[in-house]
XYZ file of C-alpha atoms in Angstrom:
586
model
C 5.379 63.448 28.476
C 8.544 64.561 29.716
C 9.605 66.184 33.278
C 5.617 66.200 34.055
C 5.109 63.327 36.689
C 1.619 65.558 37.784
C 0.178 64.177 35.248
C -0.198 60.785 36.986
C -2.785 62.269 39.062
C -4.401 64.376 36.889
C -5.307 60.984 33.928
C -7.871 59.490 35.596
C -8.771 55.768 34.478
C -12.058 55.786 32.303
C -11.757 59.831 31.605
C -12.598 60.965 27.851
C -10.005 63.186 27.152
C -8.799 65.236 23.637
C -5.493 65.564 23.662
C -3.737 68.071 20.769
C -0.433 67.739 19.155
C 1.907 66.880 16.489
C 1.703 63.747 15.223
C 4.829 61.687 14.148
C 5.993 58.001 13.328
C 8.509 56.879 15.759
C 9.527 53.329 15.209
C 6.980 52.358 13.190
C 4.153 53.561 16.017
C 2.613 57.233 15.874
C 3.163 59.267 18.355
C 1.994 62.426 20.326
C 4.607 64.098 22.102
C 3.770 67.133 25.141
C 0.200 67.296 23.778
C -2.156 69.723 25.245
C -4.880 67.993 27.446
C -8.639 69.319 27.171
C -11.878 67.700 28.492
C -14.424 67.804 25.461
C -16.429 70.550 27.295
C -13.314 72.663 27.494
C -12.405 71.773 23.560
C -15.730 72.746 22.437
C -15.024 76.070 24.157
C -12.030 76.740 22.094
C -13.432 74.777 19.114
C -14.124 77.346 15.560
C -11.512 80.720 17.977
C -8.742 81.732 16.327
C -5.866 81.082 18.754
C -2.831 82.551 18.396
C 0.816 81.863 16.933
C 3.645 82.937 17.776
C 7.151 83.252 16.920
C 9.544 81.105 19.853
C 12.651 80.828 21.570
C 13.916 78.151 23.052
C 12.526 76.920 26.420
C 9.482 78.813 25.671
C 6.464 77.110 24.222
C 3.843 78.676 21.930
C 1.210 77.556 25.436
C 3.687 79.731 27.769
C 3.469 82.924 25.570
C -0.087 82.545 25.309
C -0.358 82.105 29.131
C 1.976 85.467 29.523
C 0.059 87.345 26.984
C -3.531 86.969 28.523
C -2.403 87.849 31.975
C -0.692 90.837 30.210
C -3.624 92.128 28.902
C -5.709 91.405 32.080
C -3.235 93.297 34.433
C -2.767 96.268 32.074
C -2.908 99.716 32.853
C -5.620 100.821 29.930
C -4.609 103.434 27.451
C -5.932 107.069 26.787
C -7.035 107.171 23.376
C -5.213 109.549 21.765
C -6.854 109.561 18.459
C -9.925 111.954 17.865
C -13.144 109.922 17.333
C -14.231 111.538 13.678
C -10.368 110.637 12.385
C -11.464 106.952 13.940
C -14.635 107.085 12.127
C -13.435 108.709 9.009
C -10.884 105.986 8.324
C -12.767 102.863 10.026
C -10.048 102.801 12.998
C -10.605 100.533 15.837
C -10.356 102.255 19.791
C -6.766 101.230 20.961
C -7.107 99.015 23.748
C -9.809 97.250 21.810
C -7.282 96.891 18.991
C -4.164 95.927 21.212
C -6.832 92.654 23.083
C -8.083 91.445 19.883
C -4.812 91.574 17.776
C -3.950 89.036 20.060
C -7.261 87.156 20.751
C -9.741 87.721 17.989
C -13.112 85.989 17.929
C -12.913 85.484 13.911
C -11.062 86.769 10.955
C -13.277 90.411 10.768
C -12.348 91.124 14.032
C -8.419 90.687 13.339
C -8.528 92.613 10.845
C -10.269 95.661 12.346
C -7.530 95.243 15.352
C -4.989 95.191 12.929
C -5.679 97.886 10.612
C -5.552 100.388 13.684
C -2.219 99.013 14.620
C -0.540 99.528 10.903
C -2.317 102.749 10.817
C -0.542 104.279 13.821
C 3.049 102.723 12.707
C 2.865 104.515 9.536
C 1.042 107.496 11.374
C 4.039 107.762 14.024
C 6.790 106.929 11.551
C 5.689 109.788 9.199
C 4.697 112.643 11.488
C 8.264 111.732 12.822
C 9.861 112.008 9.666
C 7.621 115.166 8.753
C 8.873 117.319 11.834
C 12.498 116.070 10.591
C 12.086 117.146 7.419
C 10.854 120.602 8.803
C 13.213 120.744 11.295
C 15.988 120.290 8.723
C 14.134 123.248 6.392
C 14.614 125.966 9.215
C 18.355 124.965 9.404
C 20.139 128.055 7.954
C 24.026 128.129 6.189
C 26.259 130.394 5.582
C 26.798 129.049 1.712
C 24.108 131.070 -0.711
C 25.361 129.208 -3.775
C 24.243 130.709 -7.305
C 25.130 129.426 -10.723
C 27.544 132.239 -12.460
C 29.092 133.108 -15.746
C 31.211 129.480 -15.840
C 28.453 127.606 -15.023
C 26.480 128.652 -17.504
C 29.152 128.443 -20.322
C 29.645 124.822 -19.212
C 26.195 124.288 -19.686
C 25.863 125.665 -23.153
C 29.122 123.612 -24.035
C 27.962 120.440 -23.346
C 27.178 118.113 -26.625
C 23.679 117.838 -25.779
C 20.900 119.673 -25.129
C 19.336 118.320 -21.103
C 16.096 116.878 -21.537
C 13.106 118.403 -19.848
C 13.602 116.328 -16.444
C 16.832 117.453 -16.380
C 16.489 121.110 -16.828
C 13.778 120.793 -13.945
C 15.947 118.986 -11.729
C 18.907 121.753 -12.297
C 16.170 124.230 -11.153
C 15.077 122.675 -8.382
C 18.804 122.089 -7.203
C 19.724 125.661 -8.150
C 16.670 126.489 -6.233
C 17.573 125.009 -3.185
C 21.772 126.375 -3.590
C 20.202 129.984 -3.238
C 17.997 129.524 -0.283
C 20.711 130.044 2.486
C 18.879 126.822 4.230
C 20.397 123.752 3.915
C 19.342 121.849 1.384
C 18.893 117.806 1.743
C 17.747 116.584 -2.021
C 17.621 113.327 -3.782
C 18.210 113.039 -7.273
C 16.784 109.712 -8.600
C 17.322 108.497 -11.849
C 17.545 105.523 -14.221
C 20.519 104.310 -15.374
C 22.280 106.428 -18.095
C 19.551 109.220 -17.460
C 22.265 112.323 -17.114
C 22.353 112.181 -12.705
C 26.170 112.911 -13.006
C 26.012 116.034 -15.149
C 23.470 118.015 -12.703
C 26.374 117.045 -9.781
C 28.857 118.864 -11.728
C 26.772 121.709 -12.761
C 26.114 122.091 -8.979
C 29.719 121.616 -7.667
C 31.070 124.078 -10.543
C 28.261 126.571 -9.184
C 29.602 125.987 -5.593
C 33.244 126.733 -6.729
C 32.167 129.808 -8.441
C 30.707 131.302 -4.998
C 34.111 130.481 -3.469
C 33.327 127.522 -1.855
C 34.847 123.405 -2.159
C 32.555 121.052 -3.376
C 32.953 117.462 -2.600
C 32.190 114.389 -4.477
C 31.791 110.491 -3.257
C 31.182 107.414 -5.159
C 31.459 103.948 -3.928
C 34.245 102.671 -6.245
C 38.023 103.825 -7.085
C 36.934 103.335 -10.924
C 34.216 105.420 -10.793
C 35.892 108.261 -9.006
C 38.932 108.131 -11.361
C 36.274 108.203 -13.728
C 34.359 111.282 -12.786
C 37.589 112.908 -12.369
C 38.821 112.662 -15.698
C 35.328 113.514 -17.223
C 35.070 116.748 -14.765
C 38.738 117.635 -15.716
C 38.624 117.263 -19.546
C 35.157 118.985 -19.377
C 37.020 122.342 -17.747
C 39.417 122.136 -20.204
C 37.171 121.812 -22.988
C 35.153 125.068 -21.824
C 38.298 126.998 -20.488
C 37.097 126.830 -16.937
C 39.846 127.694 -14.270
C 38.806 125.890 -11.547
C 41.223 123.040 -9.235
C 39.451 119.029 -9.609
C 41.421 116.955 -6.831
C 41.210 112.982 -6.722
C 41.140 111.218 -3.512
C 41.387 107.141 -3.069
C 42.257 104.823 -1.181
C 44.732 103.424 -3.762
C 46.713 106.316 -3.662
C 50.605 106.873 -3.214
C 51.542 108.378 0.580
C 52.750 111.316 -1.550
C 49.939 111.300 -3.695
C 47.670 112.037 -0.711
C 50.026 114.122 0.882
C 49.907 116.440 -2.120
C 45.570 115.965 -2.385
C 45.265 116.394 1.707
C 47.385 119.864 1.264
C 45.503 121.068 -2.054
C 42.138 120.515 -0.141
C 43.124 122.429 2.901
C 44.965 125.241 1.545
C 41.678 126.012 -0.901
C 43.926 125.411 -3.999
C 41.670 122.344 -4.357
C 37.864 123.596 -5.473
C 35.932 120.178 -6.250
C 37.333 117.240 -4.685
C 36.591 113.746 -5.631
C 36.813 110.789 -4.506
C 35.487 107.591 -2.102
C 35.360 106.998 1.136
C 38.697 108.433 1.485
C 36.652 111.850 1.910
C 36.044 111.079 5.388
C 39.284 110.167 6.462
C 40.217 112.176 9.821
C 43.692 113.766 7.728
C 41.312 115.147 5.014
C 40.807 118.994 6.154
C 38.585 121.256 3.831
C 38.262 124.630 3.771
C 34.602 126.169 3.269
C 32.983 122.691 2.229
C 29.560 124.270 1.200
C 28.147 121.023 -1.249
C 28.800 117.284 -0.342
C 27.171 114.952 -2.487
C 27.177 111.100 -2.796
C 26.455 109.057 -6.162
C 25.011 105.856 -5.035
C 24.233 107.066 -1.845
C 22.880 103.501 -0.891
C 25.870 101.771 -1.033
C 27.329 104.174 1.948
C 26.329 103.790 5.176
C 24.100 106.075 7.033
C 27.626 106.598 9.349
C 29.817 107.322 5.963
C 27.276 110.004 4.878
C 27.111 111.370 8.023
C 30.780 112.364 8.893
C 31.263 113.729 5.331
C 28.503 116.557 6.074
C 29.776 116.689 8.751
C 33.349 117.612 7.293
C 32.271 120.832 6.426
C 29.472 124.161 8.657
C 25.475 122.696 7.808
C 26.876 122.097 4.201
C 24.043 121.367 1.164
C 23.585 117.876 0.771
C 22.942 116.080 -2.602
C 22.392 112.330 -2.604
C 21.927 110.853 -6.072
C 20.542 106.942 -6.677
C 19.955 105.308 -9.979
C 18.154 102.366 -7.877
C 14.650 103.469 -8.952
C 12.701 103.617 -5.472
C 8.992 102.443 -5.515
C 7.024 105.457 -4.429
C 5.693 103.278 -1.566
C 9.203 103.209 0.008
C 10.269 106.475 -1.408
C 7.235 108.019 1.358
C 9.230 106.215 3.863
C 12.884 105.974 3.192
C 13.372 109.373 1.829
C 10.250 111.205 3.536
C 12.592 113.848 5.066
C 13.938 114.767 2.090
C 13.465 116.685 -1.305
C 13.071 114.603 -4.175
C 13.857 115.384 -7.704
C 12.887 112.677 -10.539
C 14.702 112.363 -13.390
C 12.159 109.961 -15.602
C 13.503 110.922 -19.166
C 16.359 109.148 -21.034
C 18.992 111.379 -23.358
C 18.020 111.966 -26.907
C 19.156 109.417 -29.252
C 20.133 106.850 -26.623
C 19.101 103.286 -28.164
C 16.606 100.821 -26.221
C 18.759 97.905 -25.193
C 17.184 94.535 -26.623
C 16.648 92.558 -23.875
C 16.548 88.406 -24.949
C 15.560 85.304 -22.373
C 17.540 82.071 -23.427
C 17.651 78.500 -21.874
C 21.297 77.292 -21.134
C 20.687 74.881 -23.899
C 20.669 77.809 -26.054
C 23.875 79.346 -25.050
C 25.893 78.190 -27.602
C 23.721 80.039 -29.958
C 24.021 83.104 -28.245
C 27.986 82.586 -28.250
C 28.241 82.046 -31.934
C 25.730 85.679 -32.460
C 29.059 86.919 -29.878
C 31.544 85.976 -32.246
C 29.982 88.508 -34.760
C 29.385 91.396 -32.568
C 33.600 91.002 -31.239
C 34.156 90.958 -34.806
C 32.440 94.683 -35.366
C 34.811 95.925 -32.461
C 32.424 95.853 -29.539
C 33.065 94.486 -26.270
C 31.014 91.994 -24.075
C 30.717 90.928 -20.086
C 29.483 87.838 -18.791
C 27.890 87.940 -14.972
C 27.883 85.173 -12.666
C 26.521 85.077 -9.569
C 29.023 82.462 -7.933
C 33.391 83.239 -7.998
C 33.919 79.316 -6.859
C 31.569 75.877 -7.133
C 28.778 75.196 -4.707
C 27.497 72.216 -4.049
C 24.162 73.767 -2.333
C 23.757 75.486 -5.918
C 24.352 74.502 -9.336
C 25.114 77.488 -10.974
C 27.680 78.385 -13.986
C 30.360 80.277 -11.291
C 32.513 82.877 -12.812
C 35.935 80.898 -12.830
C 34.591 77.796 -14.629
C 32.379 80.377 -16.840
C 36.024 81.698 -17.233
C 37.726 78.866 -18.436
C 35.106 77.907 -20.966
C 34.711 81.286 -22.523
C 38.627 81.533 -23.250
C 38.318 77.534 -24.227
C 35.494 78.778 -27.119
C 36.853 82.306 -28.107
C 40.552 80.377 -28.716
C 42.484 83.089 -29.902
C 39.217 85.061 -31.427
C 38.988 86.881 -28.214
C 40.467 88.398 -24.738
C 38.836 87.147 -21.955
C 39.279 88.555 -18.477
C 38.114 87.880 -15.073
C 37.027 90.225 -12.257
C 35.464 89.632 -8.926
C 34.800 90.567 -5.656
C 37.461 88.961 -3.355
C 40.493 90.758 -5.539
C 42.086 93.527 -3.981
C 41.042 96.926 -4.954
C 43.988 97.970 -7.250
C 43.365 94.509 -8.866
C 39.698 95.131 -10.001
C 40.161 98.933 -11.289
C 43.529 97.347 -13.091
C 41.114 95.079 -14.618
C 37.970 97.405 -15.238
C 41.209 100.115 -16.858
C 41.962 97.214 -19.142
C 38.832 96.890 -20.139
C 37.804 100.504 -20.923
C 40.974 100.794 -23.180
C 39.777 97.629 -25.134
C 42.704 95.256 -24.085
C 40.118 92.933 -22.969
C 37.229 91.979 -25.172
C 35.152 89.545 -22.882
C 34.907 90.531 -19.152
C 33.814 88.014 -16.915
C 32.160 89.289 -13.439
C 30.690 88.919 -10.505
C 28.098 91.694 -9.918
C 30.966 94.067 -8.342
C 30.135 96.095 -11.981
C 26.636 96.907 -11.154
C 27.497 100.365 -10.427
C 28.451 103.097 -12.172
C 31.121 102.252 -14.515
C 31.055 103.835 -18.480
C 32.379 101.772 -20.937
C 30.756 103.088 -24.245
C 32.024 100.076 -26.387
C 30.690 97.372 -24.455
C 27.400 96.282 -26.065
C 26.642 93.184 -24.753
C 25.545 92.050 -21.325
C 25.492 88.367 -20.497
C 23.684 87.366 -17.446
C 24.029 83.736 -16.388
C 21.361 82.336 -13.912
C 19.668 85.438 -14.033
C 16.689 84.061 -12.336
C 19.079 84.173 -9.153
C 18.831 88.054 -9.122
C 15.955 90.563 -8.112
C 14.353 92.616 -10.808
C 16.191 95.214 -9.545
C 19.679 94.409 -9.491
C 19.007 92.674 -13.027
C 18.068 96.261 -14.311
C 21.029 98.121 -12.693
C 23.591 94.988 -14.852
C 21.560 95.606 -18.019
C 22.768 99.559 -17.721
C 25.862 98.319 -17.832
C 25.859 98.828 -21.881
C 23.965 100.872 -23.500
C 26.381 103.574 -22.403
C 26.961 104.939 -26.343
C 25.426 105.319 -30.078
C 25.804 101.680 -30.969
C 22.663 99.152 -30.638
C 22.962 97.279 -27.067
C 21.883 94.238 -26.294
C 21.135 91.992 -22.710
C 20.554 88.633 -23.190
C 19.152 86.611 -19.919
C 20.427 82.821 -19.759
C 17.759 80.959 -17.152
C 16.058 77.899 -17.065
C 13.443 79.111 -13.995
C 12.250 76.116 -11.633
C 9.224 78.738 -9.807
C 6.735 81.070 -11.694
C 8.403 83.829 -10.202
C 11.294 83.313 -11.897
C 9.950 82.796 -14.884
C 7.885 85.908 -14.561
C 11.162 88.052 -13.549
C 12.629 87.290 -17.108
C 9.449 87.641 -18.978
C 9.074 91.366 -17.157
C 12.872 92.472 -18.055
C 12.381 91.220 -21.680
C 8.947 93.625 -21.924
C 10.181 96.822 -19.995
C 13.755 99.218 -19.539
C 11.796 101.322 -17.555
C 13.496 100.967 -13.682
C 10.605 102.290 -11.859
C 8.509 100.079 -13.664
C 10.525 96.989 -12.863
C 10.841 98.797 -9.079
C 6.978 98.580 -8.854
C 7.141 95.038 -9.768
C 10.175 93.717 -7.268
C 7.957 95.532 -4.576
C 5.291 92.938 -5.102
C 7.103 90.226 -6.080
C 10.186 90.503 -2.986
C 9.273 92.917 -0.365
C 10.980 96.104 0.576
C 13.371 94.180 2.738
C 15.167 92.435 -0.253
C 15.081 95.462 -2.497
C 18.595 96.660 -1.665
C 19.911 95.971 1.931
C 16.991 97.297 4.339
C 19.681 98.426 7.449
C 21.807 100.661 5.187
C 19.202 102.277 2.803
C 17.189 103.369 6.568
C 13.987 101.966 5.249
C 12.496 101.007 8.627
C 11.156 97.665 9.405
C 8.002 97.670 11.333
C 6.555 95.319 13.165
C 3.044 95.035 12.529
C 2.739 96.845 8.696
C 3.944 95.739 5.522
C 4.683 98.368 2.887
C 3.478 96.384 -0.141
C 0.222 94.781 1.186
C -0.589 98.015 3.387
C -0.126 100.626 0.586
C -3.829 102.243 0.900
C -3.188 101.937 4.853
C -0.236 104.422 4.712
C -1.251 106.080 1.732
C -4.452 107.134 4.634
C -1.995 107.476 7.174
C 0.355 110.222 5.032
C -2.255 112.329 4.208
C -3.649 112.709 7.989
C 0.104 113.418 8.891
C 0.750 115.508 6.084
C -2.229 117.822 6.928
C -1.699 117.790 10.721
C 1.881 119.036 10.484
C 1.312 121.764 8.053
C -1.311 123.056 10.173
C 0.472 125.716 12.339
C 0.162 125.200 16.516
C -1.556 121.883 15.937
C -0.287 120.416 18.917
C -2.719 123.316 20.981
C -5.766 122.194 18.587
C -7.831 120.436 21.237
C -8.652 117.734 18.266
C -4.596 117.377 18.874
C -3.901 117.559 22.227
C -4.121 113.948 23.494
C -1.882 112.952 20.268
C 0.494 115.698 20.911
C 1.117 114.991 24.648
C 1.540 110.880 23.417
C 4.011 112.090 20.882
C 5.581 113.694 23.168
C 6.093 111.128 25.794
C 7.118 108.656 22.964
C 9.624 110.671 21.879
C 11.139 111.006 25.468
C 11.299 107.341 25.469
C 12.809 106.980 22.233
C-alpha cells in the first residue's frame, strides 16, 4: 500500500481478512497492489450485488466515486414525479427516484434494467418533445417569399430528357407545396446516389427566380459547384430561359468576385452558386427567398446558419445522398420535413459490385486493361496518401507508382488527394472529366458529388477499412451514364465484420439498406461525424439497441404535442412545469 501508514493499526496479527484487487507478476512474485480490505462477514454482504463501474479520472478511484455517489443519493432532495402513473404503467416505466437509486445500485440484473429503461425513455422523451415544439415553432414562422412554379418552370420541366420517376414528381410537390405556403419552409431531400436530388434544386431555384426572387446554391466542393453551374447554364440555354446563373468560389480571380459580388447585389444575378464563399461577409443579396445546401452534412451547423441567415426567414432546402437510418432520421432531422427520394432513373444500370483478395489484383488489372481499351475511365481509392507503419495498407502514392509501372504507356495515371491545394484537386478532377487522364488515383476527397459519365470502374483498396456507408457513397462514383459500371472491393478482412461489410456491398446498391446495416454494425456515432450532422449523443440511450424504447417514446411525444393546450391537461401539468424549468436551465 502506498501513502496509507493507518493501515498498520488497522491489520491486526491473526485477523482473516479478504482482500480484492488486481493481480500482477512483479519480479517473478504476484502481487496485489491498493486492494480493498473486507472482513468475510462484510464480503459475504457484498458477495452475488452488482457493484458499480465507472468511468475515471485521474486521482479518483472507482472506491471514491462509489463513496460520492451513495452519499449523493442519501442527501438528495427527492424528485416530483412528473410522469402520469397510467403512461408509467402503459409502457412498464419505473417511478424516477426509484430509477435514478437503482441505476446506480441495483440488487440484480432485472432491477437495472427496469431503472434503466425509465432513464432512456425520458432522454428520448425530452429530446423529441424538444425537437417537436421546434419543428412547430419553425411552422408558424411566416415570409414574405410565396414562391410558385410559372410558365419557365414548367417548360424546363417538360424539356428535360427524361421523364422524373414517381419519387421525384412527389418530392417536386411536396417542395412546391411548401414554396406556396408563405411559412418558411425547412425540408430535407434524401436520396441515393444518382437518384435525380439535383434536378428538384433547380426546378425550385428557377421557380424562385420566376417570383422575382435570388435563389442560392451551396455545395461542399469548387468542382461540384463549377459543375452545377455549367449544367444549370447549358440547361437555360437549351430551353430558352432568360434568367442570370452566377458562380461563386473560393478559387476565384479578385475581379472575378468583384464582378459575382456586384451581379448578386444589384439583382442582375437570379441563382447564385457556389461554396462556402456564399457566406462570405462581402457577398450582399438582394431578396434571397431559397437557400439550399447539397451535402448539407459536410457544412457545419454554423455555415448553414449564416447563409439563411443572408437573406429575411428565407425557405430552406437541405439535400443528402447519405441515406439516414430512420432511427437517426427521428432524431437528427426531427424538426424538419422530409422528402424521400427511394427510386433510381429509368434505364440507369446496376453497378456489379465484385470482392477480391489482394492476391487477386493482378487479375482484376489485366480485366482493366480491356475496359481502358473500350474508352472508359477508372479510379483507384486508397485510404492512406503516405506509408504507415501502425497500418499496412496499399497508400495512394505507392498505389501510384505501381499503377503507372503496369499501365506503361497503355494508360494515364493521375493522382489526387487531400493535402493538395484546392485549385490543384479541381485541376486534376477537370483533367479527368475531359478524359486526359484515364486512371485516377484518390484518396476519398471524391466521395461527393462529382459526374464523370465515362468513368466505369471503381477500385477500392482495403475496403474493409471503410464503413458501409462511405463504401456506398465511392461506389456512386460511376455508374453516372448508359454504359455497364462496375466496383470491385480488394480486402483480405482479419474480423467477421469485415468480412461481412464486403459480403453486404456485393448483395445490395440499395443505400438505405446498407444504412440499416452500418447502424448495427458501427453505431450512429461513426456513421458520418456525430458533432456536425447534430445527431445528439446521450448519455444513458443508445439509438441502435434502444430502437423500440424511442420508437415508445415518439409516439407519446408525438401525441402530446399535437394535442392543443396540453400543458393545462392536468395529466400534463407536472411534465409541463418540469419542461419548463429544464428549459430555463438549458
Amino acid at each position: 500500500w502506498y501513502n496509507m501508514p493507518y493501515l498498520r493499526n488497522v491489520l491486526q496479527m491473526g485477523q482473516i481478512l479478504i482482500f480484492r484487487g488486481r493481480v500482477v507478476k512483479k519480479n517473478g512474485r504476484l502481487t496485489m497492489e491498493q486492494p480493498e480490505v473486507f472482513t468475510p462477514e462484510q464480503y459475504r454482504g457484498i458477495m452475488h450485488s452488482m457493484q458499480p463501474v465507472y468511468g475515471q479520472t485521474r486521482g479518483l478511484s472507482n472506491k471514491t466515486i462509489v463513496k460520492a455517489e451513495k452519499q449523493a443519493l442519501e442527501n438528495r432532495q427527492m424528485k416530483r414525479e412528473y410522469m402520469p402513473a397510467f403512461l408509467r404503467r402503459k409502457y412498464e416505466l419505473a417511478e424516477i427516484n426509484y430509477a435514478l437509486e437503482h441505476i446506480h445500485f441495483p440488487r440484480d440484473q432485472k432491477e437495472l434494467l427496469f431503472a434503466r429503461k425509465r432513464l432512456v425513455f425520458d432522454e428520448f422523451f425530452m429530446f423529441l418533445v424538444g425537437v417537436r415544439r421546434l419543428k412547430e415553432s419553425r411552422e408558424g414562422k411566416k415570409t414574405e417569399f410565396v414562391i410558385r412554379p410559372g410558365e419557365e418552370t414548367g417548360r424546363l420541366k417538360e424539356s428535360l430528357p427524361y421523364a422524373l420517376t414517381s419519387a421525384q414528381e412527389r418530392t417536386l410537390q411536396e417542395v412546391f407545396s411548401d414554396l406556396e405556403k408563405g411559412c418558411v419552409m425547412n425540408r430535407l431531400v434524401q436520396g441515393d446516389v444518382g437518384s435525380g436530388k439535383t434536378v428538384i434544386a433547380i426546378l425550385a431555384l428557377l421557380a424562385a427566380a420566376e417570383n422575382g426572387y435570388q435563389g442560392a446554391l451551396m455545395v461542399p466542393t469548387e468542382v461540384l459547384a463549377r459543375q452545377h453551374f455549367e449544367s444549370i447554364t447549358k440547361m437555360f440555354e437549351t430551353s430558352g430561359i432568360d434568367k442570370k446563373v452566377v458562380l461563386i468560389t473560393g478559387s476565384m480571380t479578385a475581379k472575378e468576385k468583384r464582378i459575382a459580388y456586384e451581379k448578386t447585389a444589384s439583382h442582375e444575378a437570379d441563382i447564385i452558386i457556389g461554396t462556402h464563399a456564399l457566406i462570405q461577409e462581402k457577398v450582399i443579396y438582394d431578396k434571397l427567398a431559397l437557400v439550399i445546401t447539397d451535402e448539407q452534412h459536410r457544412f457545419g451547423v454554423s455555415q448553414r446558419r449564416i447563409l439563411r441567415e443572408k437573406g429575411q426567414n428565407p425557405d430552406v432546402l437541405m439535400m443528402t445522398a447519405t441515406p439516414i437510418p430512420r432511427t437517426l432520421a427521428i432524431t437528427a432531422f426531427g424538426d424538419m420535413d422530409v422528402s424521400i427520394i427511394d427510386q433510381m432513373p429509368a434505364g440507369r444500370k446496376e453497378i456489379i459490385t465484385r470482392w477480391v483478395k489482394h492476391e487477386q489484383l493482378e487479375v482484376v488489372l489485366d480485366w482493366l486493361v480491356k475496359e481502358l481499351g473500350k474508352g472508359s475511365q477508372a479510379y483507384f481509392i486508397s485510404p492512406l496518401i503516405e506509408e504507415s507503419e501502425a497500418l499496412d495498407l496499399k497508400n495512394a502514392l505507392a498505389l501510384q507508382e505501381e499503377l503507372e509501372a503496369f499501365f506503361g504507356q497503355r494508360a494515364r495515371v493521375s493522382l489526387l488527394h487531400g493535402k493538395m491545394k484546392s485549385e490543384e484537386k479541381d485541376a486534376i478532377m477537370q483533367a479527368f472529366k475531359e478524359h486526359q487522364v484515364d486512371v485516377l488515383v484518390s484518396t476519398t476527397v471524391i466521395e461527393v458529388g462529382v459526374n464523370v459519365p465515362n468513368a466505369t470502374v471503381m477500385v477500392i483498396m482495403d475496403a474493409d477499412r471503410f464503413g458501409l456507408s462511405q463504401l456506398h457513397q465511392l461506389r456512386g462514383r460511376v455508374g453516372r451514364g448508359n454504359k455497364q459500371s462496375y466496383a470491385i472491393l480488394v480486402a483480405n478482412p482479419k474480423t467477421d465484420s469485415g468480412k461481412q461489410r464486403m459480403k453486404i456491398m456485393t448483395e445490395t446498391t440499395n443505400g438505405f439498406v446498407l444504412a440499416e446495416e452500418d447502424l448495427k454494425m458501427r453505431g450512429s456515432g461513426e456513421i458520418f461525424g456525430t458533432r456536425q450532422s447534430g445527431i445528439p449523443e446521450f448519455q444513458v440511450a443508445d439509438l441502435v439497441e434502444d430502437y423500440p424504447i424511442l420508437e415508445e417514446a415518439r409516439k407519446v411525444a408525438s401525441q402530446i404535442v399535437a394535442t392543443p393546450d396540453w400543458r393545462e391537461h392536468p395529466d400534463w401539468h407536472l411534465l409541463s412545469l418540469y419542461l419548463e424549468k429544464k428549459e430555463h436551465l438549458d
